[in-house]
Amino acid sequence: MNTSDRSMRMRYAAHKSWSNTPDRASRTAAARRASHHTRFLEKARTAFPDATEEQIQKVAESLRSAFYTELGIKSAQARRSKGEAKREAQRKARAAELAEYEAGRTAA
């Protein structure tokens, strides 16, 4: 089975599964409790042990925003790097084609 077929089957299975779920909130409750947000709350509490709960929430939200902004920056850098590598490979392929063409012209 190729990746496209596998992806389509998984998407179908997910939709079927969700269509049979009457209470979506309870199905995802454990994941929400264990979400990344708890990690940011723990970091905020460690950094500011005397802060109020409201202050901890604000710090945790800032930590979360910084984390996802950093992920976005890294993602953009990776896409840019990949694009540059692709363009370089295309440039080299065109140069090789041109060299082959020129070599054929001079040999004839």
PDB file of N, CA and C in Angstrom:
ATOM      1  N   MET A   1       0.853  -1.177   0.000  1.00  0.00           N
ATOM      2  CA  MET A   1       0.000   0.000   0.000  1.00  0.00           C
ATOM      3  C   MET A   1       0.899   1.241   0.000  1.00  0.00           C
ATOM      4  N   ASN A   2       0.607   2.167  -0.881  1.00  0.00           N
ATOM      5  CA  ASN A   2       1.442   3.373  -0.926  1.00  0.00           C
ATOM      6  C   ASN A   2       1.005   4.369   0.151  1.00  0.00           C
ATOM      7  N   THR A   3       1.784   5.420   0.321  1.00  0.00           N
ATOM      8  CA  THR A   3       1.535   6.366   1.413  1.00  0.00           C
ATOM      9  C   THR A   3       0.215   7.106   1.245  1.00  0.00           C
ATOM     10  N   SER A   4      -0.168   7.388   0.009  1.00  0.00           N
ATOM     11  CA  SER A   4      -1.433   8.083  -0.231  1.00  0.00           C
ATOM     12  C   SER A   4      -2.618   7.223   0.209  1.00  0.00           C
ATOM     13  N   ASP A   5      -2.592   5.948  -0.154  1.00  0.00           N
ATOM     14  CA  ASP A   5      -3.670   5.033   0.252  1.00  0.00           C
ATOM     15  C   ASP A   5      -3.716   4.882   1.766  1.00  0.00           C
ATOM     16  N   ARG A   6      -2.556   4.743   2.373  1.00  0.00           N
ATOM     17  CA  ARG A   6      -2.482   4.581   3.822  1.00  0.00           C
ATOM     18  C   ARG A   6      -3.034   5.831   4.521  1.00  0.00           C
ATOM     19  N   SER A   7      -2.668   6.987   4.024  1.00  0.00           N
ATOM     20  CA  SER A   7      -3.148   8.240   4.592  1.00  0.00           C
ATOM     21  C   SER A   7      -4.667   8.337   4.476  1.00  0.00           C
ATOM     22  N   MET A   8      -5.195   7.970   3.329  1.00  0.00           N
ATOM     23  CA  MET A   8      -6.632   8.033   3.130  1.00  0.00           C
ATOM     24  C   MET A   8      -7.372   7.065   4.065  1.00  0.00           C
ATOM     25  N   ARG A   9      -6.827   5.880   4.234  1.00  0.00           N
ATOM     26  CA  ARG A   9      -7.440   4.904   5.143  1.00  0.00           C
ATOM     27  C   ARG A   9      -7.414   5.397   6.593  1.00  0.00           C
ATOM     28  N   MET A  10      -6.306   5.991   6.992  1.00  0.00           N
ATOM     29  CA  MET A  10      -6.212   6.506   8.362  1.00  0.00           C
ATOM     30  C   MET A  10      -7.194   7.658   8.576  1.00  0.00           C
ATOM     31  N   ARG A  11      -7.322   8.523   7.575  1.00  0.00           N
ATOM     32  CA  ARG A  11      -8.269   9.628   7.667  1.00  0.00           C
ATOM     33  C   ARG A  11      -9.698   9.095   7.785  1.00  0.00           C
ATOM     34  N   TYR A  12     -10.020   8.072   6.983  1.00  0.00           N
ATOM     35  CA  TYR A  12     -11.338   7.437   7.043  1.00  0.00           C
ATOM     36  C   TYR A  12     -11.586   6.851   8.430  1.00  0.00           C
ATOM     37  N   ALA A  13     -10.589   6.142   8.965  1.00  0.00           N
ATOM     38  CA  ALA A  13     -10.738   5.524  10.288  1.00  0.00           C
ATOM     39  C   ALA A  13     -10.948   6.586  11.363  1.00  0.00           C
ATOM     40  N   ALA A  14     -10.239   7.689  11.269  1.00  0.00           N
ATOM     41  CA  ALA A  14     -10.395   8.763  12.256  1.00  0.00           C
ATOM     42  C   ALA A  14     -11.798   9.354  12.195  1.00  0.00           C
ATOM     43  N   HIS A  15     -12.287   9.604  10.989  1.00  0.00           N
ATOM     44  CA  HIS A  15     -13.641  10.158  10.859  1.00  0.00           C
ATOM     45  C   HIS A  15     -14.687   9.180  11.374  1.00  0.00           C
ATOM     46  N   LYS A  16     -14.523   7.890  11.076  1.00  0.00           N
ATOM     47  CA  LYS A  16     -15.450   6.867  11.577  1.00  0.00           C
ATOM     48  C   LYS A  16     -15.434   6.843  13.097  1.00  0.00           C
ATOM     49  N   SER A  17     -14.241   6.876  13.669  1.00  0.00           N
ATOM     50  CA  SER A  17     -14.098   6.830  15.114  1.00  0.00           C
ATOM     51  C   SER A  17     -14.778   8.020  15.768  1.00  0.00           C
ATOM     52  N   TRP A  18     -14.531   9.231  15.233  1.00  0.00           N
ATOM     53  CA  TRP A  18     -15.147  10.421  15.812  1.00  0.00           C
ATOM     54  C   TRP A  18     -16.655  10.425  15.609  1.00  0.00           C
ATOM     55  N   SER A  19     -17.143   9.826  14.520  1.00  0.00           N
ATOM     56  CA  SER A  19     -18.591   9.789  14.310  1.00  0.00           C
ATOM     57  C   SER A  19     -19.274   8.886  15.332  1.00  0.00           C
ATOM     58  N   ASN A  20     -18.528   7.962  15.936  1.00  0.00           N
ATOM     59  CA  ASN A  20     -19.073   7.057  16.951  1.00  0.00           C
ATOM     60  C   ASN A  20     -18.807   7.544  18.370  1.00  0.00           C
ATOM     61  N   THR A  21     -18.336   8.772  18.512  1.00  0.00           N
ATOM     62  CA  THR A  21     -18.009   9.320  19.830  1.00  0.00           C
ATOM     63  C   THR A  21     -19.067  10.341  20.232  1.00  0.00           C
ATOM     64  N   PRO A  22     -19.953   9.981  21.162  1.00  0.00           N
ATOM     65  CA  PRO A  22     -21.000  10.937  21.548  1.00  0.00           C
ATOM     66  C   PRO A  22     -20.478  12.092  22.408  1.00  0.00           C
ATOM     67  N   ASP A  23     -19.483  11.827  23.254  1.00  0.00           N
ATOM     68  CA  ASP A  23     -18.970  12.868  24.154  1.00  0.00           C
ATOM     69  C   ASP A  23     -17.501  13.130  23.827  1.00  0.00           C
ATOM     70  N   ARG A  24     -17.267  14.074  22.960  1.00  0.00           N
ATOM     71  CA  ARG A  24     -15.898  14.370  22.516  1.00  0.00           C
ATOM     72  C   ARG A  24     -15.028  14.917  23.645  1.00  0.00           C
ATOM     73  N   ALA A  25     -15.630  15.698  24.516  1.00  0.00           N
ATOM     74  CA  ALA A  25     -14.859  16.300  25.604  1.00  0.00           C
ATOM     75  C   ALA A  25     -14.273  15.228  26.523  1.00  0.00           C
ATOM     76  N   SER A  26     -15.051  14.223  26.853  1.00  0.00           N
ATOM     77  CA  SER A  26     -14.531  13.184  27.749  1.00  0.00           C
ATOM     78  C   SER A  26     -13.469  12.336  27.043  1.00  0.00           C
ATOM     79  N   ARG A  27     -13.626  12.171  25.724  1.00  0.00           N
ATOM     80  CA  ARG A  27     -12.636  11.385  24.974  1.00  0.00           C
ATOM     81  C   ARG A  27     -11.271  12.065  24.962  1.00  0.00           C
ATOM     82  N   THR A  28     -11.257  13.381  24.960  1.00  0.00           N
ATOM     83  CA  THR A  28      -9.984  14.108  24.880  1.00  0.00           C
ATOM     84  C   THR A  28      -9.536  14.682  26.221  1.00  0.00           C
ATOM     85  N   ALA A  29     -10.270  14.399  27.293  1.00  0.00           N
ATOM     86  CA  ALA A  29      -9.961  14.989  28.604  1.00  0.00           C
ATOM     87  C   ALA A  29      -8.557  14.631  29.089  1.00  0.00           C
ATOM     88  N   ALA A  30      -8.173  13.366  28.977  1.00  0.00           N
ATOM     89  CA  ALA A  30      -6.847  12.957  29.455  1.00  0.00           C
ATOM     90  C   ALA A  30      -5.740  13.682  28.697  1.00  0.00           C
ATOM     91  N   ALA A  31      -5.911  13.840  27.416  1.00  0.00           N
ATOM     92  CA  ALA A  31      -4.896  14.539  26.617  1.00  0.00           C
ATOM     93  C   ALA A  31      -4.808  16.006  27.014  1.00  0.00           C
ATOM     94  N   ARG A  32      -5.960  16.609  27.273  1.00  0.00           N
ATOM     95  CA  ARG A  32      -5.938  18.012  27.694  1.00  0.00           C
ATOM     96  C   ARG A  32      -5.278  18.171  29.052  1.00  0.00           C
ATOM     97  N   ARG A  33      -5.529  17.222  29.958  1.00  0.00           N
ATOM     98  CA  ARG A  33      -4.892  17.291  31.278  1.00  0.00           C
ATOM     99  C   ARG A  33      -3.374  17.143  31.170  1.00  0.00           C
ATOM    100  N   ALA A  34      -2.924  16.340  30.246  1.00  0.00           N
ATOM    101  CA  ALA A  34      -1.489  16.086  30.099  1.00  0.00           C
ATOM    102  C   ALA A  34      -0.868  16.959  29.011  1.00  0.00           C
ATOM    103  N   SER A  35      -1.549  18.022  28.660  1.00  0.00           N
ATOM    104  CA  SER A  35      -1.082  18.855  27.558  1.00  0.00           C
ATOM    105  C   SER A  35       0.239  19.541  27.890  1.00  0.00           C
ATOM    106  N   HIS A  36       0.787  20.142  26.866  1.00  0.00           N
ATOM    107  CA  HIS A  36       2.047  20.867  27.027  1.00  0.00           C
ATOM    108  C   HIS A  36       1.910  22.016  28.020  1.00  0.00           C
ATOM    109  N   HIS A  37       0.696  22.523  28.172  1.00  0.00           N
ATOM    110  CA  HIS A  37       0.507  23.679  29.046  1.00  0.00           C
ATOM    111  C   HIS A  37       0.968  23.393  30.477  1.00  0.00           C
ATOM    112  N   THR A  38       0.791  22.149  30.925  1.00  0.00           N
ATOM    113  CA  THR A  38       1.223  21.822  32.289  1.00  0.00           C
ATOM    114  C   THR A  38       2.731  21.979  32.428  1.00  0.00           C
ATOM    115  N   ARG A  39       3.451  21.671  31.359  1.00  0.00           N
ATOM    116  CA  ARG A  39       4.907  21.837  31.381  1.00  0.00           C
ATOM    117  C   ARG A  39       5.281  23.302  31.603  1.00  0.00           C
ATOM    118  N   PHE A  40       4.557  24.199  30.954  1.00  0.00           N
ATOM    119  CA  PHE A  40       4.850  25.620  31.092  1.00  0.00           C
ATOM    120  C   PHE A  40       4.460  26.129  32.479  1.00  0.00           C
ATOM    121  N   LEU A  41       3.379  25.591  33.021  1.00  0.00           N
ATOM    122  CA  LEU A  41       2.993  25.952  34.381  1.00  0.00           C
ATOM    123  C   LEU A  41       4.068  25.529  35.378  1.00  0.00           C
ATOM    124  N   GLU A  42       4.594  24.326  35.202  1.00  0.00           N
ATOM    125  CA  GLU A  42       5.650  23.843  36.105  1.00  0.00           C
ATOM    126  C   GLU A  42       6.889  24.718  36.016  1.00  0.00           C
ATOM    127  N   LYS A  43       7.275  25.099  34.804  1.00  0.00           N
ATOM    128  CA  LYS A  43       8.439  25.980  34.639  1.00  0.00           C
ATOM    129  C   LYS A  43       8.191  27.332  35.307  1.00  0.00           C
ATOM    130  N   ALA A  44       6.985  27.856  35.145  1.00  0.00           N
ATOM    131  CA  ALA A  44       6.653  29.148  35.746  1.00  0.00           C
ATOM    132  C   ALA A  44       6.684  29.059  37.269  1.00  0.00           C
ATOM    133  N   ARG A  45       6.155  27.986  37.827  1.00  0.00           N
ATOM    134  CA  ARG A  45       6.160  27.819  39.280  1.00  0.00           C
ATOM    135  C   ARG A  45       7.579  27.648  39.821  1.00  0.00           C
ATOM    136  N   THR A  46       8.425  26.964  39.054  1.00  0.00           N
ATOM    137  CA  THR A  46       9.812  26.782  39.468  1.00  0.00           C
ATOM    138  C   THR A  46      10.560  28.112  39.435  1.00  0.00           C
ATOM    139  N   ALA A  47      10.318  28.885  38.387  1.00  0.00           N
ATOM    140  CA  ALA A  47      11.019  30.163  38.244  1.00  0.00           C
ATOM    141  C   ALA A  47      10.522  31.207  39.247  1.00  0.00           C
ATOM    142  N   PHE A  48       9.228  31.154  39.579  1.00  0.00           N
ATOM    143  CA  PHE A  48       8.633  32.157  40.471  1.00  0.00           C
ATOM    144  C   PHE A  48       7.804  31.465  41.559  1.00  0.00           C
ATOM    145  N   PRO A  49       8.451  30.865  42.537  1.00  0.00           N
ATOM    146  CA  PRO A  49       7.716  30.089  43.548  1.00  0.00           C
ATOM    147  C   PRO A  49       6.778  30.929  44.429  1.00  0.00           C
ATOM    148  N   ASP A  50       7.035  32.218  44.548  1.00  0.00           N
ATOM    149  CA  ASP A  50       6.207  33.061  45.416  1.00  0.00           C
ATOM    150  C   ASP A  50       5.101  33.795  44.656  1.00  0.00           C
ATOM    151  N   ALA A  51       4.975  33.547  43.375  1.00  0.00           N
ATOM    152  CA  ALA A  51       3.993  34.268  42.559  1.00  0.00           C
ATOM    153  C   ALA A  51       2.583  33.761  42.825  1.00  0.00           C
ATOM    154  N   THR A  52       1.619  34.629  42.538  1.00  0.00           N
ATOM    155  CA  THR A  52       0.216  34.228  42.670  1.00  0.00           C
ATOM    156  C   THR A  52      -0.163  33.335  41.491  1.00  0.00           C
ATOM    157  N   GLU A  53      -1.311  32.672  41.595  1.00  0.00           N
ATOM    158  CA  GLU A  53      -1.749  31.791  40.514  1.00  0.00           C
ATOM    159  C   GLU A  53      -1.994  32.570  39.223  1.00  0.00           C
ATOM    160  N   GLU A  54      -2.498  33.776  39.352  1.00  0.00           N
ATOM    161  CA  GLU A  54      -2.717  34.622  38.172  1.00  0.00           C
ATOM    162  C   GLU A  54      -1.387  34.958  37.498  1.00  0.00           C
ATOM    163  N   GLN A  55      -0.378  35.294  38.297  1.00  0.00           N
ATOM    164  CA  GLN A  55       0.944  35.596  37.739  1.00  0.00           C
ATOM    165  C   GLN A  55       1.553  34.354  37.080  1.00  0.00           C
ATOM    166  N   ILE A  56       1.373  33.199  37.724  1.00  0.00           N
ATOM    167  CA  ILE A  56       1.887  31.943  37.167  1.00  0.00           C
ATOM    168  C   ILE A  56       1.245  31.677  35.805  1.00  0.00           C
ATOM    169  N   GLN A  57      -0.067  31.896  35.707  1.00  0.00           N
ATOM    170  CA  GLN A  57      -0.779  31.684  34.438  1.00  0.00           C
ATOM    171  C   GLN A  57      -0.221  32.596  33.340  1.00  0.00           C
ATOM    172  N   LYS A  58       0.038  33.856  33.680  1.00  0.00           N
ATOM    173  CA  LYS A  58       0.573  34.805  32.692  1.00  0.00           C
ATOM    174  C   LYS A  58       1.977  34.407  32.249  1.00  0.00           C
ATOM    175  N   VAL A  59       2.807  34.002  33.204  1.00  0.00           N
ATOM    176  CA  VAL A  59       4.170  33.576  32.868  1.00  0.00           C
ATOM    177  C   VAL A  59       4.120  32.317  32.007  1.00  0.00           C
ATOM    178  N   ALA A  60       3.259  31.374  32.374  1.00  0.00           N
ATOM    179  CA  ALA A  60       3.134  30.127  31.610  1.00  0.00           C
ATOM    180  C   ALA A  60       2.685  30.420  30.182  1.00  0.00           C
ATOM    181  N   GLU A  61       1.751  31.349  30.025  1.00  0.00           N
ATOM    182  CA  GLU A  61       1.281  31.709  28.689  1.00  0.00           C
ATOM    183  C   GLU A  61       2.412  32.352  27.878  1.00  0.00           C
ATOM    184  N   SER A  62       3.220  33.175  28.518  1.00  0.00           N
ATOM    185  CA  SER A  62       4.364  33.784  27.826  1.00  0.00           C
ATOM    186  C   SER A  62       5.392  32.728  27.442  1.00  0.00           C
ATOM    187  N   LEU A  63       5.635  31.789  28.330  1.00  0.00           N
ATOM    188  CA  LEU A  63       6.563  30.694  28.023  1.00  0.00           C
ATOM    189  C   LEU A  63       6.058  29.872  26.840  1.00  0.00           C
ATOM    190  N   ARG A  64       4.748  29.599  26.842  1.00  0.00           N
ATOM    191  CA  ARG A  64       4.158  28.832  25.749  1.00  0.00           C
ATOM    192  C   ARG A  64       4.274  29.597  24.431  1.00  0.00           C
ATOM    193  N   SER A  65       3.973  30.879  24.455  1.00  0.00           N
ATOM    194  CA  SER A  65       4.086  31.698  23.245  1.00  0.00           C
ATOM    195  C   SER A  65       5.523  31.729  22.730  1.00  0.00           C
ATOM    196  N   ALA A  66       6.467  31.888  23.640  1.00  0.00           N
ATOM    197  CA  ALA A  66       7.881  31.902  23.242  1.00  0.00           C
ATOM    198  C   ALA A  66       8.283  30.568  22.629  1.00  0.00           C
ATOM    199  N   PHE A  67       7.822  29.468  23.236  1.00  0.00           N
ATOM    200  CA  PHE A  67       8.158  28.134  22.734  1.00  0.00           C
ATOM    201  C   PHE A  67       7.652  27.942  21.315  1.00  0.00           C
ATOM    202  N   TYR A  68       6.375  28.266  21.070  1.00  0.00           N
ATOM    203  CA  TYR A  68       5.805  28.058  19.747  1.00  0.00           C
ATOM    204  C   TYR A  68       6.339  29.054  18.724  1.00  0.00           C
ATOM    205  N   THR A  69       6.714  30.248  19.165  1.00  0.00           N
ATOM    206  CA  THR A  69       7.355  31.197  18.260  1.00  0.00           C
ATOM    207  C   THR A  69       8.717  30.664  17.823  1.00  0.00           C
ATOM    208  N   GLU A  70       9.456  30.095  18.783  1.00  0.00           N
ATOM    209  CA  GLU A  70      10.756  29.499  18.446  1.00  0.00           C
ATOM    210  C   GLU A  70      10.579  28.346  17.465  1.00  0.00           C
ATOM    211  N   LEU A  71       9.556  27.512  17.665  1.00  0.00           N
ATOM    212  CA  LEU A  71       9.292  26.427  16.720  1.00  0.00           C
ATOM    213  C   LEU A  71       9.016  26.981  15.326  1.00  0.00           C
ATOM    214  N   GLY A  72       8.256  28.067  15.262  1.00  0.00           N
ATOM    215  CA  GLY A  72       7.957  28.691  13.978  1.00  0.00           C
ATOM    216  C   GLY A  72       9.207  29.210  13.290  1.00  0.00           C
ATOM    217  N   ILE A  73      10.093  29.810  14.071  1.00  0.00           N
ATOM    218  CA  ILE A  73      11.358  30.313  13.518  1.00  0.00           C
ATOM    219  C   ILE A  73      12.188  29.163  12.969  1.00  0.00           C
ATOM    220  N   LYS A  74      12.305  28.096  13.748  1.00  0.00           N
ATOM    221  CA  LYS A  74      13.087  26.940  13.302  1.00  0.00           C
ATOM    222  C   LYS A  74      12.470  26.305  12.059  1.00  0.00           C
ATOM    223  N   SER A  75      11.148  26.247  12.013  1.00  0.00           N
ATOM    224  CA  SER A  75      10.459  25.682  10.861  1.00  0.00           C
ATOM    225  C   SER A  75      10.733  26.515   9.607  1.00  0.00           C
ATOM    226  N   ALA A  76      10.648  27.822   9.747  1.00  0.00           N
ATOM    227  CA  ALA A  76      10.916  28.706   8.604  1.00  0.00           C
ATOM    228  C   ALA A  76      12.357  28.568   8.131  1.00  0.00           C
ATOM    229  N   GLN A  77      13.293  28.459   9.069  1.00  0.00           N
ATOM    230  CA  GLN A  77      14.699  28.278   8.696  1.00  0.00           C
ATOM    231  C   GLN A  77      14.889  26.963   7.951  1.00  0.00           C
ATOM    232  N   ALA A  78      14.237  25.907   8.422  1.00  0.00           N
ATOM    233  CA  ALA A  78      14.372  24.602   7.769  1.00  0.00           C
ATOM    234  C   ALA A  78      13.792  24.640   6.357  1.00  0.00           C
ATOM    235  N   ARG A  79      12.621  25.271   6.201  1.00  0.00           N
ATOM    236  CA  ARG A  79      12.020  25.370   4.871  1.00  0.00           C
ATOM    237  C   ARG A  79      12.903  26.197   3.937  1.00  0.00           C
ATOM    238  N   ARG A  80      13.448  27.288   4.468  1.00  0.00           N
ATOM    239  CA  ARG A  80      14.318  28.135   3.657  1.00  0.00           C
ATOM    240  C   ARG A  80      15.553  27.355   3.218  1.00  0.00           C
ATOM    241  N   SER A  81      16.161  26.639   4.156  1.00  0.00           N
ATOM    242  CA  SER A  81      17.357  25.855   3.854  1.00  0.00           C
ATOM    243  C   SER A  81      17.061  24.776   2.814  1.00  0.00           C
ATOM    244  N   LYS A  82      15.931  24.118   2.982  1.00  0.00           N
ATOM    245  CA  LYS A  82      15.538  23.069   2.035  1.00  0.00           C
ATOM    246  C   LYS A  82      15.315  23.666   0.648  1.00  0.00           C
ATOM    247  N   GLY A  83      14.671  24.821   0.590  1.00  0.00           N
ATOM    248  CA  GLY A  83      14.436  25.487  -0.691  1.00  0.00           C
ATOM    249  C   GLY A  83      15.727  25.904  -1.361  1.00  0.00           C
ATOM    250  N   GLU A  84      16.662  26.406  -0.567  1.00  0.00           N
ATOM    251  CA  GLU A  84      17.959  26.810  -1.117  1.00  0.00           C
ATOM    252  C   GLU A  84      18.711  25.598  -1.651  1.00  0.00           C
ATOM    253  N   ALA A  85      18.658  24.483  -0.934  1.00  0.00           N
ATOM    254  CA  ALA A  85      19.335  23.265  -1.387  1.00  0.00           C
ATOM    255  C   ALA A  85      18.707  22.762  -2.682  1.00  0.00           C
ATOM    256  N   LYS A  86      17.378  22.858  -2.776  1.00  0.00           N
ATOM    257  CA  LYS A  86      16.685  22.416  -3.990  1.00  0.00           C
ATOM    258  C   LYS A  86      17.076  23.292  -5.180  1.00  0.00           C
ATOM    259  N   ARG A  87      17.097  24.617  -4.950  1.00  0.00           N
ATOM    260  CA  ARG A  87      17.486  25.521  -6.037  1.00  0.00           C
ATOM    261  C   ARG A  87      18.934  25.284  -6.472  1.00  0.00           C
ATOM    262  N   GLU A  88      19.815  25.012  -5.523  1.00  0.00           N
ATOM    263  CA  GLU A  88      21.217  24.740  -5.848  1.00  0.00           C
ATOM    264  C   GLU A  88      21.337  23.459  -6.675  1.00  0.00           C
ATOM    265  N   ALA A  89      20.579  22.438  -6.296  1.00  0.00           N
ATOM    266  CA  ALA A  89      20.606  21.176  -7.046  1.00  0.00           C
ATOM    267  C   ALA A  89      20.091  21.402  -8.471  1.00  0.00           C
ATOM    268  N   GLN A  90      19.037  22.205  -8.617  1.00  0.00           N
ATOM    269  CA  GLN A  90      18.512  22.506  -9.945  1.00  0.00           C
ATOM    270  C   GLN A  90      19.522  23.286 -10.769  1.00  0.00           C
ATOM    271  N   ARG A  91      20.208  24.223 -10.126  1.00  0.00           N
ATOM    272  CA  ARG A  91      21.223  25.006 -10.839  1.00  0.00           C
ATOM    273  C   ARG A  91      22.340  24.101 -11.337  1.00  0.00           C
ATOM    274  N   LYS A  92      22.777  23.177 -10.477  1.00  0.00           N
ATOM    275  CA  LYS A  92      23.840  22.244 -10.870  1.00  0.00           C
ATOM    276  C   LYS A  92      23.384  21.338 -12.003  1.00  0.00           C
ATOM    277  N   ALA A  93      22.136  20.889 -11.958  1.00  0.00           N
ATOM    278  CA  ALA A  93      21.610  20.031 -13.020  1.00  0.00           C
ATOM    279  C   ALA A  93      21.571  20.785 -14.349  1.00  0.00           C
ATOM    280  N   ARG A  94      21.138  22.049 -14.318  1.00  0.00           N
ATOM    281  CA  ARG A  94      21.120  22.847 -15.542  1.00  0.00           C
ATOM    282  C   ARG A  94      22.530  23.078 -16.069  1.00  0.00           C
ATOM    283  N   ALA A  95      23.481  23.332 -15.175  1.00  0.00           N
ATOM    284  CA  ALA A  95      24.867  23.536 -15.587  1.00  0.00           C
ATOM    285  C   ALA A  95      25.433  22.270 -16.214  1.00  0.00           C
ATOM    286  N   ALA A  96      25.088  21.108 -15.636  1.00  0.00           N
ATOM    287  CA  ALA A  96      25.560  19.836 -16.193  1.00  0.00           C
ATOM    288  C   ALA A  96      24.945  19.594 -17.572  1.00  0.00           C
ATOM    289  N   GLU A  97      23.664  19.908 -17.722  1.00  0.00           N
ATOM    290  CA  GLU A  97      23.009  19.764 -19.026  1.00  0.00           C
ATOM    291  C   GLU A  97      23.663  20.667 -20.061  1.00  0.00           C
ATOM    292  N   LEU A  98      23.946  21.896 -19.660  1.00  0.00           N
ATOM    293  CA  LEU A  98      24.566  22.840 -20.576  1.00  0.00           C
ATOM    294  C   LEU A  98      25.963  22.357 -20.970  1.00  0.00           C
ATOM    295  N   ALA A  99      26.716  21.857 -19.993  1.00  0.00           N
ATOM    296  CA  ALA A  99      28.064  21.354 -20.281  1.00  0.00           C
ATOM    297  C   ALA A  99      27.983  20.158 -21.228  1.00  0.00           C
ATOM    298  N   GLU A 100      27.018  19.292 -21.016  1.00  0.00           N
ATOM    299  CA  GLU A 100      26.841  18.122 -21.893  1.00  0.00           C
ATOM    300  C   GLU A 100      26.468  18.565 -23.302  1.00  0.00           C
ATOM    301  N   TYR A 101      25.591  19.549 -23.383  1.00  0.00           N
ATOM    302  CA  TYR A 101      25.179  20.085 -24.686  1.00  0.00           C
ATOM    303  C   TYR A 101      26.369  20.706 -25.405  1.00  0.00           C
ATOM    304  N   GLU A 102      27.145  21.508 -24.682  1.00  0.00           N
ATOM    305  CA  GLU A 102      28.325  22.160 -25.265  1.00  0.00           C
ATOM    306  C   GLU A 102      29.343  21.127 -25.717  1.00  0.00           C
ATOM    307  N   ALA A 103      29.545  20.063 -24.910  1.00  0.00           N
ATOM    308  CA  ALA A 103      30.498  19.019 -25.272  1.00  0.00           C
ATOM    309  C   ALA A 103      30.034  18.300 -26.537  1.00  0.00           C
ATOM    310  N   GLY A 104      28.751  18.098 -26.694  1.00  0.00           N
ATOM    311  CA  GLY A 104      28.207  17.463 -27.887  1.00  0.00           C
ATOM    312  C   GLY A 104      28.349  18.335 -29.122  1.00  0.00           C
ATOM    313  N   ARG A 105      28.231  19.620 -28.934  1.00  0.00           N
ATOM    314  CA  ARG A 105      28.344  20.569 -30.057  1.00  0.00           C
ATOM    315  C   ARG A 105      29.788  20.634 -30.546  1.00  0.00           C
ATOM    316  N   THR A 106      30.737  20.633 -29.619  1.00  0.00           N
ATOM    317  CA  THR A 106      32.141  20.760 -30.010  1.00  0.00           C
ATOM    318  C   THR A 106      32.670  19.458 -30.599  1.00  0.00           C
ATOM    319  N   ALA A 107      32.100  18.322 -30.190  1.00  0.00           N
ATOM    320  CA  ALA A 107      32.547  17.026 -30.704  1.00  0.00           C
ATOM    321  C   ALA A 107      32.045  16.787 -32.111  1.00  0.00           C
ATOM    322  N   ALA A 108      30.957  17.420 -32.478  1.00  0.00           N
ATOM    323  CA  ALA A 108      30.358  17.189 -33.788  1.00  0.00           C
ATOM    324  C   ALA A 108      30.987  18.005 -34.862  1.00  0.00           C
TER     325      ALA A 108
END
